[in-house]
Each structure stands twice: as C-alpha cells, then as structure tokens.
C-alpha cells in the first residue's frame, strides 16, 4: 500500500512538471527590426520603412544587449551600432549605453517600455519615472524574433 502511494506521488510530480515553464527572460535571443519611428514635436522626424531602407538586429542575453545594422537614406549608407547592459522588470525596461554610434548616448541610461507578444517585441522610449510616454516626443521600435 505504501508503495502505491509513493508510485502515485511520483506520477503526480512527473505530470505537474510537464506543464509549461515560465519564461524568465522572454527577450533573450536575436530580433530583427521591422519598423522604427521617431516623433518630435508631434511630427514624424525619422522613419524606417518610410523614406529609409535597411535593417538592424538586436540581441539580448539576459543582462547585455547589442544592436547592429545598416541603413540607406537616398544613396547614402549609414552603419548603426549600440551595446550595453539592461534591466527588465515587467514592461519597465532600462538600457545603460556602453557603446553607441552617436557618442552623446554613451554612459546614458534610457528608460523604456518593452512589450512582447508572441514573436513581436516593441520598445517605446523615453518614458518618465512613472513609465509614461510623452505622445508628442517618443521613439517606437518594432522587432520580430529571428528563428
């Protein structure tokens, strides 16, 4: 009888362990930029998949990120890169920039919102300390997971 209880307990443990695992870092992996738009003073200041072509790949490791890409505006190619560390707590995301094509960002920490639905990741920034976006001045980036 005691063996039956142990057997049933083992079966119960096996079945309960087969459930879906919570993903601690759903952002980890490689993502390809699909869309980028910067709004400044209620006007589209820059848009990829608008008048600029090219792409960017961003990779997250759980603690570090790197982003590299190349874009073409008119006939001019522009390389892009950034790397640093990050923290993610729910949808509150924070990047500390260690390397950036635009040197004014190096050493800065940028607060963002980060949302993931399936294979789509969206970053919106900057946000204030309450996680609110200034709808007149913000940037939105949309990525899809590279498989």
Protein backbone atom coordinates (compact mmCIF):
# COMPACT_ATOMS: atom_id res chain seq x y z
CA UNK A 1 0.00 0.00 0.00
CA UNK A 2 2.84 2.37 0.89
CA UNK A 3 4.46 1.61 -2.48
CA UNK A 4 1.24 2.57 -4.28
CA UNK A 5 1.19 5.97 -2.53
CA UNK A 6 4.81 6.59 -3.47
CA UNK A 7 4.10 5.48 -7.06
CA UNK A 8 1.08 7.82 -7.34
CA UNK A 9 3.06 10.67 -5.79
CA UNK A 10 5.84 10.15 -8.37
CA UNK A 11 3.29 10.13 -11.22
CA UNK A 12 1.72 13.33 -9.87
CA UNK A 13 5.13 15.03 -9.66
CA UNK A 14 6.02 13.97 -13.20
CA UNK A 15 2.71 15.24 -14.59
CA UNK A 16 2.95 18.55 -12.76
CA UNK A 17 6.50 19.10 -14.01
CA UNK A 18 5.37 18.65 -17.63
CA UNK A 19 3.39 21.90 -17.58
CA UNK A 20 4.61 24.95 -19.43
CA UNK A 21 7.60 26.63 -17.85
CA UNK A 22 7.51 30.33 -17.11
CA UNK A 23 9.99 32.13 -19.33
CA UNK A 24 12.16 34.31 -17.10
CA UNK A 25 13.71 36.28 -19.94
CA UNK A 26 11.41 36.25 -22.99
CA UNK A 27 13.55 38.96 -24.63
CA UNK A 28 16.63 36.72 -24.79
CA UNK A 29 17.63 35.93 -28.36
CA UNK A 30 18.01 37.73 -31.67
CA UNK A 31 15.39 40.12 -33.05
CA UNK A 32 15.22 41.88 -36.42
CA UNK A 33 13.99 45.45 -36.69
CA UNK A 34 10.82 45.72 -38.76
CA UNK A 35 9.76 49.27 -38.01
CA UNK A 36 11.23 52.41 -36.41
CA UNK A 37 9.60 55.80 -35.98
CA UNK A 38 10.72 58.90 -34.07
CA UNK A 39 8.17 61.59 -33.24
CA UNK A 40 9.46 65.07 -32.33
CA UNK A 41 7.09 67.95 -31.59
CA UNK A 42 4.12 65.91 -32.88
CA UNK A 43 5.85 65.37 -36.25
CA UNK A 44 7.47 62.28 -37.76
CA UNK A 45 11.16 63.19 -37.61
CA UNK A 46 12.57 59.87 -38.83
CA UNK A 47 11.03 56.65 -40.03
CA UNK A 48 12.43 53.35 -41.26
CA UNK A 49 10.10 51.62 -43.68
CA UNK A 50 9.24 55.15 -44.72
CA UNK A 51 11.92 57.05 -46.56
CA UNK A 52 14.85 55.00 -45.20
CA UNK A 53 15.64 51.38 -46.07
CA UNK A 54 17.81 48.87 -44.27
CA UNK A 55 17.66 46.81 -41.14
CA UNK A 56 19.05 46.28 -37.68
CA UNK A 57 19.44 43.20 -35.49
CA UNK A 58 19.27 43.42 -31.71
CA UNK A 59 20.38 40.59 -29.42
CA UNK A 60 19.60 40.27 -25.71
CA UNK A 61 21.41 37.84 -23.39
CA UNK A 62 19.59 38.34 -20.09
CA UNK A 63 21.94 41.10 -18.96
CA UNK A 64 23.62 42.57 -22.05
CA UNK A 65 22.38 43.75 -25.43
CA UNK A 66 23.96 44.56 -28.76
CA UNK A 67 22.40 46.13 -31.83
CA UNK A 68 23.98 46.39 -35.28
CA UNK A 69 22.60 47.46 -38.62
CA UNK A 70 22.97 49.35 -41.85
CA UNK A 71 20.54 51.82 -43.39
CA UNK A 72 20.28 53.64 -46.70
CA UNK A 73 18.83 57.12 -46.96
CA UNK A 74 18.72 58.37 -50.54
CA UNK A 75 22.05 56.99 -51.80
CA UNK A 76 23.97 57.23 -48.52
CA UNK A 77 24.63 54.16 -46.36
CA UNK A 78 24.83 54.60 -42.59
CA UNK A 79 26.10 51.98 -40.17
CA UNK A 80 24.43 51.69 -36.78
CA UNK A 81 25.54 50.06 -33.55
CA UNK A 82 24.87 50.13 -29.83
CA UNK A 83 25.68 47.86 -26.90
CA UNK A 84 25.37 47.89 -23.16
CA UNK A 85 23.57 46.40 -20.20
CA UNK A 86 19.88 46.32 -19.41
CA UNK A 87 17.31 45.61 -16.73
CA UNK A 88 13.76 44.42 -17.36
CA UNK A 89 11.06 44.42 -14.70
CA UNK A 90 7.65 43.62 -16.18
CA UNK A 91 7.28 46.09 -19.05
CA UNK A 92 9.70 48.60 -17.47
CA UNK A 93 12.99 48.39 -19.36
CA UNK A 94 16.21 50.31 -18.83
CA UNK A 95 19.31 50.36 -21.06
CA UNK A 96 22.69 51.66 -19.96
CA UNK A 97 24.62 52.50 -23.12
CA UNK A 98 28.30 51.49 -23.19
CA UNK A 99 28.88 51.83 -26.96
CA UNK A 100 26.86 53.81 -29.49
CA UNK A 101 27.31 55.18 -32.99
CA UNK A 102 26.14 58.54 -31.58
CA UNK A 103 28.68 59.27 -28.84
CA UNK A 104 26.27 61.51 -26.87
CA UNK A 105 24.40 58.36 -25.75
CA UNK A 106 27.49 56.65 -24.25
CA UNK A 107 27.14 56.41 -20.48
CA UNK A 108 23.44 57.31 -20.51
CA UNK A 109 20.63 55.21 -19.06
CA UNK A 110 17.40 55.28 -21.05
CA UNK A 111 14.06 54.22 -19.58
CA UNK A 112 11.65 52.48 -21.95
CA UNK A 113 8.58 50.31 -22.18
CA UNK A 114 9.16 46.85 -23.62
CA UNK A 115 6.34 44.55 -24.63
CA UNK A 116 6.48 41.08 -26.14
CA UNK A 117 3.57 39.30 -27.78
CA UNK A 118 4.49 36.03 -29.42
CA UNK A 119 7.36 36.74 -31.79
CA UNK A 120 6.91 40.53 -31.76
CA UNK A 121 8.83 42.86 -29.45
CA UNK A 122 8.04 46.58 -29.18
CA UNK A 123 10.21 49.19 -27.43
CA UNK A 124 8.90 52.70 -26.80
CA UNK A 125 11.04 55.45 -25.28
CA UNK A 126 11.76 57.61 -23.47
CA UNK A 127 9.36 57.21 -20.57
CA UNK A 128 9.24 59.16 -17.33
CA UNK A 129 9.75 57.68 -13.85
CA UNK A 130 6.10 56.53 -13.89
CA UNK A 131 6.54 54.71 -17.21
CA UNK A 132 4.52 57.30 -19.15
CA UNK A 133 5.29 58.26 -22.75
CA UNK A 134 5.24 61.85 -23.99
CA UNK A 135 2.99 61.31 -27.04
CA UNK A 136 4.50 64.40 -28.70
CA UNK A 137 8.12 63.19 -28.43
CA UNK A 138 8.94 59.49 -28.50
CA UNK A 139 10.52 56.67 -30.47
CA UNK A 140 8.96 53.29 -31.20
CA UNK A 141 10.85 50.24 -32.47
CA UNK A 142 9.16 47.01 -33.56
CA UNK A 143 11.15 43.76 -33.87
CA UNK A 144 10.37 40.16 -34.83
CA UNK A 145 12.20 37.20 -33.36
CA UNK A 146 14.82 35.58 -35.62
CA UNK A 147 14.35 31.82 -35.62
